[in-house]
CSV table of C-alpha atoms in Angstrom, one decimal:
chain,number,residue,atom,x,y,z
A,1,MET,CA,23.9,14.0,-31.5
A,2,SER,CA,20.5,13.8,-29.5
A,3,ARG,CA,17.0,14.0,-31.1
A,4,THR,CA,13.6,15.0,-30.4
A,5,LEU,CA,10.5,13.3,-31.5
A,6,TYR,CA,7.7,16.0,-30.3
A,7,GLY,CA,7.4,18.3,-33.6
A,8,SER,CA,9.7,16.2,-35.5
A,9,ARG,CA,8.9,16.7,-39.4
A,10,ALA,CA,11.1,13.2,-40.1
A,11,ALA,CA,9.2,10.4,-41.4
A,12,PRO,CA,8.0,8.0,-38.6
A,13,ALA,CA,10.6,5.3,-39.6
A,14,VAL,CA,13.3,7.7,-39.2
A,15,GLN,CA,12.3,8.8,-35.7
A,16,ARG,CA,11.6,5.0,-34.7
A,17,GLN,CA,15.1,4.1,-35.6
A,18,TRP,CA,16.5,7.4,-33.8
A,19,PHE,CA,14.8,6.1,-30.8
A,20,LYS,CA,16.0,2.4,-31.0
A,21,SER,CA,19.7,3.7,-31.5
A,22,GLY,CA,19.7,5.6,-28.2
A,23,ALA,CA,19.8,9.3,-30.4
A,24,VAL,CA,16.8,10.0,-28.5
A,25,PRO,CA,17.9,10.1,-24.5
A,26,VAL,CA,15.6,8.6,-22.1
A,27,ALA,CA,14.9,9.5,-18.4
A,28,VAL,CA,13.0,7.3,-16.1
A,29,TYR,CA,12.2,9.2,-12.6
A,30,GLY,CA,11.2,6.4,-9.9
A,31,LEU,CA,13.1,2.9,-10.0
A,32,GLY,CA,10.9,1.2,-7.3
A,33,LYS,CA,9.2,-2.1,-8.2
A,34,MET,CA,7.3,-0.8,-11.3
A,35,GLY,CA,9.7,1.7,-12.5
A,36,LEU,CA,12.9,-0.3,-12.6
A,37,PRO,CA,11.3,-3.0,-14.7
A,38,LEU,CA,10.3,-0.1,-17.0
A,39,ALA,CA,13.3,1.6,-17.2
A,40,ALA,CA,15.1,-1.9,-18.0
A,41,VAL,CA,12.9,-2.5,-20.8
A,42,TYR,CA,13.5,1.1,-22.2
A,43,ALA,CA,17.2,0.6,-21.9
A,44,GLU,CA,17.3,-2.9,-23.7
A,45,ASN,CA,15.4,-1.0,-26.6
A,46,THR,CA,17.6,2.1,-26.6
A,47,GLY,CA,20.6,1.6,-25.0
A,48,ASN,CA,20.5,5.1,-23.5
A,49,VAL,CA,18.4,5.4,-20.0
A,50,THR,CA,19.1,7.6,-17.2
A,51,GLY,CA,17.2,6.4,-14.0
A,52,VAL,CA,16.7,8.8,-11.2
A,53,ASP,CA,15.6,7.8,-7.8
A,54,ILE,CA,16.1,9.5,-4.2
A,55,ASP,CA,17.1,6.3,-2.5
A,56,GLU,CA,21.0,6.2,-2.4
A,57,SER,CA,21.1,2.5,-2.0
A,58,VAL,CA,18.9,1.7,-5.2
A,59,VAL,CA,21.1,4.0,-7.3
A,60,ALA,CA,24.3,2.1,-6.1
A,61,ALA,CA,22.8,-1.1,-6.6
A,62,ILE,CA,21.7,-0.6,-9.9
A,63,ASN,CA,24.9,0.9,-11.1
A,64,ASP,CA,27.1,-1.8,-9.5
A,65,GLY,CA,24.7,-4.4,-11.6
A,66,ASP,CA,22.7,-5.6,-8.7
A,67,CYS,CA,18.8,-5.4,-8.8
A,68,PRO,CA,17.1,-3.9,-5.6
A,69,VAL,CA,13.9,-5.3,-6.8
A,70,ALA,CA,13.0,-8.7,-5.4
A,71,ARG,CA,11.1,-11.6,-7.0
A,72,GLU,CA,10.9,-10.4,-10.3
A,73,PRO,CA,12.0,-13.2,-13.1
A,74,GLY,CA,14.5,-11.9,-15.5
A,75,LEU,CA,14.9,-8.4,-14.1
A,76,PRO,CA,18.4,-9.4,-11.9
A,77,SER,CA,20.1,-10.7,-15.0
A,78,LEU,CA,18.6,-7.9,-17.4
A,79,VAL,CA,19.8,-5.3,-14.8
A,80,GLU,CA,23.2,-6.5,-14.6
A,81,SER,CA,23.8,-6.6,-18.2
A,82,LEU,CA,22.4,-3.2,-19.0
A,83,ALA,CA,24.4,-1.8,-16.3
A,84,ALA,CA,27.5,-3.5,-17.6
A,85,ARG,CA,27.2,-1.7,-21.4
A,86,ASP,CA,26.0,1.5,-19.6
A,87,ALA,CA,22.5,1.2,-21.2
A,88,LEU,CA,21.0,1.8,-18.0
A,89,GLN,CA,22.7,4.2,-15.4
A,90,ALA,CA,21.0,5.5,-12.2
A,91,THR,CA,21.8,8.6,-10.3
A,92,THR,CA,19.8,10.6,-7.3
A,93,ASP,CA,20.5,13.9,-9.2
A,94,SER,CA,17.8,14.8,-11.4
A,95,ARG,CA,20.2,17.4,-13.1
A,96,ARG,CA,22.2,14.6,-14.9
A,97,ALA,CA,18.9,13.7,-16.6
A,98,ARG,CA,18.3,16.9,-18.2
A,99,GLU,CA,19.9,16.1,-21.4
A,100,ALA,CA,16.9,13.6,-22.0
A,101,SER,CA,14.1,14.5,-24.4
A,102,VAL,CA,11.8,11.7,-23.3
A,103,HIS,CA,11.1,11.8,-19.5
A,104,VAL,CA,9.0,9.1,-18.1
A,105,LEU,CA,7.5,9.5,-14.4
A,106,ILE,CA,6.6,6.7,-12.2
A,107,VAL,CA,6.5,7.7,-8.8
A,108,PRO,CA,4.0,6.9,-6.1
A,109,THR,CA,0.8,8.7,-5.8
A,110,LEU,CA,-1.2,7.8,-2.7
A,111,VAL,CA,-3.8,9.4,-0.3
A,112,ASP,CA,-3.1,11.5,3.0
A,113,ASP,CA,-4.6,10.6,6.1
A,114,ASP,CA,-8.1,12.2,5.0
A,115,ASN,CA,-7.9,10.1,1.9
A,116,ASP,CA,-7.3,13.0,-0.2
A,117,PRO,CA,-5.2,12.3,-3.3
A,118,ASP,CA,-1.5,13.2,-2.5
A,119,LEU,CA,0.4,14.2,-5.6
A,120,SER,CA,3.3,15.9,-3.9
A,121,ALA,CA,6.0,13.0,-5.0
A,122,LEU,CA,4.7,13.5,-8.7
A,123,THR,CA,4.8,17.2,-8.8
A,124,ASP,CA,8.1,17.5,-7.0
A,125,VAL,CA,9.7,15.1,-10.0
A,126,ALA,CA,7.7,17.1,-12.7
A,127,GLY,CA,9.3,20.3,-11.1
A,128,ASP,CA,12.8,18.7,-11.5
A,129,VAL,CA,11.6,18.0,-15.3
A,130,ALA,CA,10.7,21.5,-15.8
A,131,ALA,CA,14.1,22.6,-14.9
A,132,GLY,CA,15.6,20.9,-17.8
A,133,LEU,CA,12.6,20.8,-20.3
A,134,ASP,CA,13.4,22.1,-23.9
A,135,PRO,CA,11.4,22.6,-26.9
A,136,GLY,CA,10.9,19.1,-28.5
A,137,ASP,CA,11.0,17.0,-25.3
A,138,VAL,CA,7.9,14.8,-24.2
A,139,VAL,CA,6.8,13.9,-20.6
A,140,ILE,CA,5.3,10.7,-20.3
A,141,VAL,CA,3.4,9.7,-17.0
A,142,GLU,CA,2.8,6.2,-16.0
A,143,SER,CA,1.9,6.8,-12.3
A,144,THR,CA,-1.6,6.3,-11.6
A,145,VAL,CA,-3.2,9.6,-10.8
A,146,PRO,CA,-6.7,11.2,-10.6
A,147,PRO,CA,-8.3,11.8,-13.8
A,148,ARG,CA,-7.4,15.6,-15.2
A,149,THR,CA,-4.1,15.4,-13.4
A,150,CYS,CA,-2.0,15.9,-16.6
A,151,VAL,CA,-4.3,18.9,-18.1
A,152,ASP,CA,-4.9,20.5,-14.8
A,153,VAL,CA,-1.9,20.2,-12.7
A,154,LEU,CA,1.0,18.9,-14.6
A,155,ARG,CA,0.6,21.0,-18.1
A,156,PRO,CA,0.5,24.3,-16.4
A,157,LEU,CA,3.3,23.4,-13.8
A,158,LEU,CA,5.5,22.1,-16.4
A,159,GLU,CA,5.1,25.3,-18.7
A,160,ASP,CA,5.2,27.6,-15.9
A,161,ALA,CA,8.4,26.3,-14.5
A,162,SER,CA,10.2,25.6,-17.6
A,163,GLY,CA,9.2,28.8,-19.4
A,164,VAL,CA,8.6,26.3,-22.6
A,165,PRO,CA,5.1,27.2,-24.6
A,166,ARG,CA,2.7,24.4,-24.1
A,167,HIS,CA,2.5,23.5,-27.7
A,168,SER,CA,6.1,23.1,-27.8
A,169,PHE,CA,6.6,20.2,-25.7
A,170,GLY,CA,4.8,16.9,-25.4
A,171,LEU,CA,2.7,15.5,-22.4
A,172,ALA,CA,0.9,12.0,-22.3
A,173,PHE,CA,-0.4,9.5,-19.9
A,174,CYS,CA,0.4,6.2,-20.5
A,175,PRO,CA,-0.6,4.1,-17.9
A,176,GLU,CA,1.2,1.1,-16.1
A,177,ARG,CA,-0.6,-2.1,-16.4
A,178,THR,CA,1.9,-4.2,-14.5
A,179,SER,CA,1.8,-6.9,-11.5
A,180,SER,CA,4.5,-7.6,-9.1
A,181,GLY,CA,6.2,-10.9,-9.9
A,182,ARG,CA,5.7,-10.7,-13.8
A,183,ALA,CA,6.7,-7.2,-14.1
A,184,LEU,CA,9.2,-7.5,-17.3
A,185,ARG,CA,6.5,-9.6,-19.0
A,186,ASP,CA,3.8,-7.2,-18.5
A,187,VAL,CA,5.7,-4.1,-19.2
A,188,ARG,CA,7.0,-5.8,-22.7
A,189,GLY,CA,3.3,-6.2,-23.4
A,190,SER,CA,0.9,-8.8,-21.5
A,191,HIS,CA,-1.7,-6.4,-22.3
A,192,PRO,CA,-2.5,-3.6,-24.8
A,193,LYS,CA,-0.6,-0.5,-23.9
A,194,ILE,CA,-3.0,2.5,-23.7
A,195,VAL,CA,-1.6,6.0,-24.9
A,196,GLY,CA,-3.3,9.4,-24.4
A,197,GLY,CA,-1.7,12.8,-25.1
A,198,VAL,CA,-2.9,16.5,-24.1
A,199,ASP,CA,-2.7,16.9,-27.9
A,200,ASP,CA,-2.5,15.0,-31.0
A,201,GLU,CA,1.2,15.2,-31.1
A,202,SER,CA,1.9,14.0,-27.8
A,203,THR,CA,-0.4,11.0,-28.6
A,204,ARG,CA,1.6,10.1,-31.9
A,205,VAL,CA,4.8,10.5,-29.9
A,206,VAL,CA,4.0,8.2,-27.3
A,207,GLY,CA,2.2,5.6,-29.5
A,208,LEU,CA,5.5,5.6,-31.6
A,209,VAL,CA,7.7,5.1,-28.2
A,210,TYR,CA,5.6,2.1,-27.0
A,211,GLY,CA,5.4,0.8,-30.6
A,212,VAL,CA,8.8,-0.1,-30.0
A,213,LEU,CA,8.9,-1.2,-26.5
A,214,VAL,CA,5.8,-3.5,-26.6
A,215,ASP,CA,5.0,-6.6,-28.2
A,216,ASN,CA,1.1,-6.0,-28.2
A,217,ASP,CA,-1.4,-3.5,-29.4
A,218,VAL,CA,-0.8,0.0,-28.5
A,219,ILE,CA,-4.3,1.6,-28.3
A,220,PRO,CA,-4.5,5.4,-28.4
A,221,VAL,CA,-7.5,7.1,-26.8
A,222,ALA,CA,-9.1,10.6,-27.1
A,223,ASP,CA,-6.7,12.4,-24.7
A,224,ALA,CA,-4.8,12.1,-21.5
A,225,THR,CA,-7.9,12.3,-19.4
A,226,THR,CA,-9.4,9.4,-21.0
A,227,ALA,CA,-6.4,7.5,-20.6
A,228,GLU,CA,-6.1,8.4,-16.8
A,229,ALA,CA,-9.7,7.3,-16.6
A,230,VAL,CA,-9.1,3.7,-18.1
A,231,LYS,CA,-6.3,3.1,-15.4
A,232,VAL,CA,-8.6,4.2,-12.5
A,233,PHE,CA,-11.6,2.4,-13.8
A,234,GLU,CA,-9.4,-0.8,-13.8
A,235,GLY,CA,-8.9,-0.5,-10.2
A,236,LEU,CA,-12.6,0.7,-9.5
A,237,TYR,CA,-13.7,-2.4,-11.0
A,238,ARG,CA,-11.6,-4.5,-9.0
A,239,ASP,CA,-12.7,-3.0,-5.8
A,240,VAL,CA,-16.4,-2.9,-6.4
A,241,ASN,CA,-16.3,-6.6,-7.7
A,242,ILE,CA,-14.2,-7.8,-4.7
A,243,ALA,CA,-16.7,-6.1,-2.2
A,244,LEU,CA,-19.5,-7.9,-4.0
A,245,ALA,CA,-17.7,-11.3,-3.4
A,246,ASN,CA,-17.1,-10.0,0.2
A,247,ASP,CA,-20.8,-9.4,0.8
A,248,LEU,CA,-21.9,-12.5,-0.6
A,249,ALA,CA,-19.6,-14.3,1.6
A,250,ARG,CA,-21.5,-12.9,4.5
A,251,LEU,CA,-24.5,-14.7,3.4
A,252,THR,CA,-22.8,-18.2,3.8
A,253,ASP,CA,-23.9,-18.5,7.6
A,254,GLU,CA,-27.8,-17.6,7.3
A,255,LEU,CA,-27.9,-19.6,4.0
A,256,ASP,CA,-26.0,-22.6,5.0
A,257,ILE,CA,-24.2,-22.8,1.9
A,258,GLU,CA,-20.7,-22.4,0.6
A,259,VAL,CA,-20.7,-19.0,-1.3
A,260,ARG,CA,-17.6,-19.8,-3.1
A,261,ASP,CA,-18.9,-22.7,-4.8
A,262,ALA,CA,-22.1,-20.9,-5.7
A,263,ILE,CA,-19.7,-18.2,-7.3
A,264,ASP,CA,-17.6,-20.7,-9.0
A,265,ALA,CA,-21.0,-22.3,-10.5
A,266,ALA,CA,-22.2,-18.6,-11.4
A,267,ASN,CA,-19.1,-17.8,-13.5
A,268,THR,CA,-19.6,-20.6,-15.6
A,269,GLN,CA,-22.0,-18.1,-17.2
A,270,PRO,CA,-20.3,-15.9,-19.6
A,271,PHE,CA,-21.7,-12.7,-18.6
A,272,CYS,CA,-20.8,-13.2,-14.7
A,273,ASP,CA,-17.3,-12.7,-13.2
A,274,ILE,CA,-17.6,-12.5,-9.6
A,275,HIS,CA,-14.3,-12.2,-8.0
A,276,THR,CA,-13.1,-14.2,-4.9
A,277,PRO,CA,-14.0,-13.2,-1.3
A,278,GLY,CA,-11.1,-12.7,1.2
A,279,PRO,CA,-9.9,-10.8,4.4
A,280,GLY,CA,-9.7,-7.4,2.8
A,281,VAL,CA,-8.1,-5.5,0.1
A,282,GLY,CA,-4.6,-4.2,0.4
A,283,GLY,CA,-1.6,-3.0,-1.6
A,284,HIS,CA,-0.6,0.4,-3.3
A,285,CYS,CA,-3.6,0.3,-6.0
A,286,ILE,CA,-7.0,-0.8,-5.3
A,287,PRO,CA,-7.6,0.7,-1.8
A,288,TYR,CA,-6.6,4.0,-2.9
A,289,TYR,CA,-7.9,4.5,-6.4
A,290,PRO,CA,-11.7,5.3,-5.3
A,291,TYR,CA,-10.5,8.4,-3.5
A,292,PHE,CA,-9.0,9.4,-7.0
A,293,VAL,CA,-12.5,9.8,-7.8
A,294,LEU,CA,-14.4,10.3,-4.2
A,295,HIS,CA,-12.0,13.1,-3.1
A,296,TRP,CA,-10.9,14.6,-6.3
A,297,LEU,CA,-14.4,15.0,-8.4
A,298,GLN,CA,-17.4,16.6,-7.7
A,299,THR,CA,-20.1,14.1,-8.9
A,300,GLU,CA,-21.2,11.8,-6.2
A,301,THR,CA,-20.3,8.2,-6.6
A,302,PRO,CA,-22.1,6.1,-4.0
A,303,THR,CA,-21.1,2.5,-5.4
A,304,LEU,CA,-17.6,3.6,-5.0
A,305,SER,CA,-17.9,4.7,-1.4
A,306,THR,CA,-20.1,1.7,-0.4
A,307,ALA,CA,-17.5,-0.6,-2.1
A,308,ARG,CA,-14.5,0.8,0.3
A,309,ARG,CA,-16.7,0.5,3.3
A,310,VAL,CA,-17.4,-3.2,2.5
A,311,ASN,CA,-13.9,-3.9,1.7
A,312,ASP,CA,-12.6,-1.9,4.8
A,313,SER,CA,-14.8,-3.9,7.2
A,314,MET,CA,-13.4,-7.2,6.1
A,315,PRO,CA,-10.6,-7.5,8.8
A,316,GLY,CA,-13.0,-6.7,11.5
A,317,PHE,CA,-15.5,-9.5,9.9
A,318,VAL,CA,-12.1,-11.9,10.4
A,319,ALA,CA,-11.8,-10.7,14.1
A,320,ASP,CA,-15.3,-11.2,14.6
A,321,ARG,CA,-15.3,-14.9,13.3
A,322,VAL,CA,-12.3,-15.5,15.8
A,323,ALA,CA,-14.5,-14.2,18.7
A,324,GLU,CA,-17.3,-16.2,17.4
A,325,GLY,CA,-15.2,-19.6,17.6
A,326,LEU,CA,-13.4,-18.7,20.8
A,327,ALA,CA,-16.8,-18.0,22.4
A,328,ALA,CA,-18.5,-20.9,20.8
A,329,SER,CA,-20.8,-23.2,22.9
A,330,GLU,CA,-21.2,-26.6,21.3
A,331,PRO,CA,-23.6,-26.7,18.6
A,332,ASN,CA,-27.0,-27.6,19.7
A,333,ASP,CA,-27.2,-31.1,18.0
A,334,GLY,CA,-23.6,-31.8,19.8
A,335,ASP,CA,-22.2,-32.9,16.4
A,336,ALA,CA,-19.5,-30.2,15.5
A,337,ALA,CA,-18.7,-31.6,12.3
A,338,ASP,CA,-22.2,-31.1,11.1
A,339,ALA,CA,-22.3,-27.6,12.2
A,340,ARG,CA,-21.9,-24.8,9.7
A,341,GLY,CA,-22.2,-21.8,12.0
A,342,THR,CA,-25.8,-21.0,11.8
A,343,VAL,CA,-26.9,-18.1,14.1
A,344,ASP,CA,-28.4,-20.5,16.6
A,345,ALA,CA,-25.1,-22.7,16.6
A,346,TYR,CA,-22.7,-20.2,17.8
A,347,VAL,CA,-23.0,-17.3,20.1
A,348,THR,CA,-20.5,-14.6,19.7
A,349,ASP,CA,-18.9,-12.9,23.0
A,350,GLY,CA,-17.3,-9.7,22.3
A,351,GLY,CA,-14.7,-10.2,25.0
A,352,ALA,CA,-13.9,-13.9,24.0
A,353,ILE,CA,-10.7,-12.8,22.8
A,354,GLU,CA,-9.4,-11.0,25.7
A,355,ASP,CA,-6.3,-12.9,27.2
A,356,THR,CA,-6.0,-15.4,24.4
A,357,THR,CA,-3.2,-15.9,22.0
A,358,VAL,CA,-3.8,-15.8,18.4
A,359,ALA,CA,-1.2,-16.3,15.4
A,360,VAL,CA,-2.0,-14.0,12.2
A,361,LEU,CA,-0.3,-15.8,9.3
A,362,GLY,CA,0.8,-13.2,6.6
A,363,LEU,CA,1.5,-9.5,6.8
A,364,THR,CA,2.1,-8.5,3.2
A,365,TYR,CA,-1.2,-7.7,1.2
A,366,ARG,CA,-0.4,-10.3,-1.3
A,367,SER,CA,1.2,-13.7,-1.3
A,368,GLY,CA,4.9,-13.5,-2.8
A,369,VAL,CA,5.0,-9.7,-2.6
A,370,ALA,CA,7.1,-7.8,0.0
A,371,GLU,CA,4.6,-4.9,0.6
A,372,THR,CA,2.5,-4.3,3.6
A,373,ARG,CA,0.8,-1.1,2.5
A,374,ALA,CA,-2.9,-1.2,3.3
A,375,SER,CA,-2.4,-5.0,4.2
A,376,PRO,CA,-5.5,-6.8,6.0
A,377,GLY,CA,-3.0,-8.9,7.8
A,378,VAL,CA,-1.8,-5.9,9.6
A,379,ASP,CA,-5.4,-4.3,10.4
A,380,VAL,CA,-6.5,-7.9,11.9
A,381,CYS,CA,-3.3,-7.7,14.2
A,382,ASP,CA,-4.4,-4.2,15.4
A,383,LEU,CA,-7.8,-5.3,15.7
A,384,LEU,CA,-7.0,-8.4,17.8
A,385,ALA,CA,-4.5,-6.5,19.8
A,386,ASP,CA,-7.4,-3.9,20.4
A,387,ARG,CA,-9.5,-6.7,22.0
A,388,GLY,CA,-6.8,-7.9,24.1
A,389,ALA,CA,-5.0,-10.7,22.4
A,390,THR,CA,-1.6,-11.5,22.6
A,391,VAL,CA,-0.8,-11.5,18.7
A,392,TYR,CA,2.1,-13.4,17.1
A,393,ALA,CA,2.6,-12.6,13.4
A,394,ALA,CA,4.5,-14.8,10.8
A,395,ASP,CA,5.5,-13.5,7.4
A,396,PRO,CA,8.2,-15.2,5.2
A,397,LEU,CA,8.9,-12.1,3.4
A,398,VAL,CA,8.6,-9.3,6.0
A,399,GLU,CA,9.1,-8.5,9.8
A,400,ALA,CA,6.3,-7.4,11.9
A,401,SER,CA,8.0,-3.8,12.4
A,402,GLY,CA,5.3,-1.1,13.3
A,403,VAL,CA,2.7,-4.1,13.5
A,404,ARG,CA,1.0,-4.6,17.2
A,405,ALA,CA,2.1,-8.3,17.0
A,406,GLU,CA,5.1,-10.3,18.0
A,407,HIS,CA,7.0,-11.6,14.7
A,408,VAL,CA,7.6,-15.5,15.0
A,409,ALA,CA,9.1,-17.7,12.4
A,410,ILE,CA,6.7,-20.0,10.7
A,411,ASP,CA,8.4,-23.2,12.4
A,412,GLU,CA,8.1,-21.6,15.9
A,413,LEU,CA,4.1,-21.1,15.7
A,414,ARG,CA,3.6,-24.5,17.4
A,415,ASP,CA,5.8,-23.2,20.8
A,416,CYS,CA,3.2,-20.1,20.9
A,417,ASP,CA,0.7,-22.0,22.6
A,418,LEU,CA,-2.2,-20.6,20.5
A,419,ASP,CA,-5.8,-20.6,21.0
A,420,ALA,CA,-6.4,-19.1,17.2
A,421,ALA,CA,-4.8,-18.7,14.1
A,422,VAL,CA,-6.0,-16.4,11.2
A,423,LEU,CA,-4.6,-16.8,7.6
A,424,ALA,CA,-4.5,-13.2,6.2
A,425,THR,CA,-2.1,-13.8,3.0
A,426,ALA,CA,-1.9,-17.1,1.4
A,427,HIS,CA,1.9,-17.4,1.0
A,428,ASP,CA,3.2,-20.8,-0.3
A,429,GLU,CA,5.4,-21.1,2.8
A,430,PHE,CA,2.3,-21.7,4.9
A,431,ASP,CA,1.6,-25.0,2.9
A,432,ALA,CA,4.3,-26.4,5.2
A,433,VAL,CA,2.6,-25.8,8.7
A,434,ASP,CA,1.7,-29.2,10.3
A,435,TRP,CA,-1.6,-28.4,11.5
A,436,SER,CA,-2.1,-31.7,13.2
A,437,ALA,CA,0.8,-31.0,15.6
A,438,PHE,CA,-1.4,-28.3,17.5
A,439,ASP,CA,-3.9,-28.7,20.3
A,440,PRO,CA,-7.4,-27.6,18.9
A,441,LEU,CA,-7.8,-24.2,17.8
A,442,VAL,CA,-10.2,-21.8,16.4
A,443,VAL,CA,-8.9,-21.1,12.6
A,444,VAL,CA,-10.0,-18.4,10.5
A,445,ASP,CA,-9.1,-18.8,6.8
A,446,GLY,CA,-9.3,-15.9,4.8
A,447,HIS,CA,-8.5,-17.6,1.5
A,448,ASP,CA,-9.8,-21.1,1.4
A,449,ALA,CA,-6.1,-22.0,1.2
A,450,LEU,CA,-5.3,-24.2,4.3
A,451,ASP,CA,-5.2,-27.7,4.3
A,452,VAL,CA,-6.7,-28.8,8.1
A,453,ALA,CA,-8.4,-31.9,6.9
A,454,GLY,CA,-8.3,-34.6,9.7
A,455,THR,CA,-7.8,-32.1,12.6
A,456,ASP,CA,-9.9,-31.1,15.5
A,457,HIS,CA,-9.8,-27.7,14.6
A,458,ARG,CA,-12.8,-25.4,14.5
A,459,VAL,CA,-12.3,-23.7,11.0
A,460,TYR,CA,-14.1,-20.9,9.6
A,461,THR,CA,-13.1,-20.1,6.0
A,462,VAL,CA,-14.5,-16.8,4.6
A,463,GLY,CA,-17.1,-17.8,2.0
A,464,ARG,CA,-17.5,-21.5,3.1
A,465,GLY,CA,-18.3,-21.0,6.9
A,466,TRP,CA,-17.6,-23.1,9.9
A,467,ARG,CA,-16.9,-26.7,10.1
């Protein structure tokens, strides 16, 4: 017999036992790189989860006990065991999830071409949930959304489309705090779990649910909007902090210092936590969350817009350093080893990149993660191609599909007759590149990760300058 939690008068210990025994059916909507680990943790604790996804290949793989999400330790074996005992079943048909009384939504929320938040995937799924919503059900949103989405968008949608009065079902926001490559560990409780409902009963129910799932603290906040803001604010903090680091990195040449060393030393003071500079900010999170405020709310937030401009400009900064190195005259004192890229030592020629051959190492936004969304490496390829370069792209995880570059294997780089190389993503696989095998190059290292010691290459490291 199925049970519901919202509005139940049973003792909390009894409700918790219902949930753990599988008497409270769960549906998880979205089985991507965040959704599948979440569904798996629900399933290992309850034994009664239906996963819903629009991708037929993902659904087929899960039902066969295969894991369509790569590079997640422990997830393949967990999916295999859950599928074998029918604790986790996947479907493309949302009607099969209508018997669930806990509905968990974890689908992408991005921005459109004008950087306006695009909630279409979320509202489509919410419409599917509403078609089978019953009194006593609870809807949990883990997708990152603009603040006030639950109260202004989802609650009226669910109420109107289902016919269930708003005080007869629960709705809460419980942000995912998960990183690729450690998803199971994070879902199970690397960090405290934030829960906030549109009413007190929603907060109580989701607190009970996550009290079963996670090993860390469950922190209830005042309401769903506060919980939504928590998740967005986490991303905004990182975007602004990285922008500060990138702005400081631009001071390297003028100050004639290694800014990365200054940042490291500054961070020994406990109230200072400057992040690390780099070639830009990518992925499905940080580049988008600022627009959940900038293009959703009315209040001006100039710090956020400035940070976005700074971080969006970093691929151009990297391309400029390539041009600077290619156009450089010999340093004025004739000693290249002592030159640190001061303004009078190197002269930038805007056309220096034209008719050169440049390799870009890394197309994914982050090392070890096969995701190219908003990747600085892709932008660097485009900018170099715009300036007339022949661009080769090497990445161990993805091809150069849709990128203005020709894909090349890492061990084929030495055959490309390169004039310059850019490290855009610090994949471990690039450690195997033998830089001594290349004729002298201009090398721009976006992450301070390349070992080019003992070579004659002219190297610029973001935050360290020329050597």
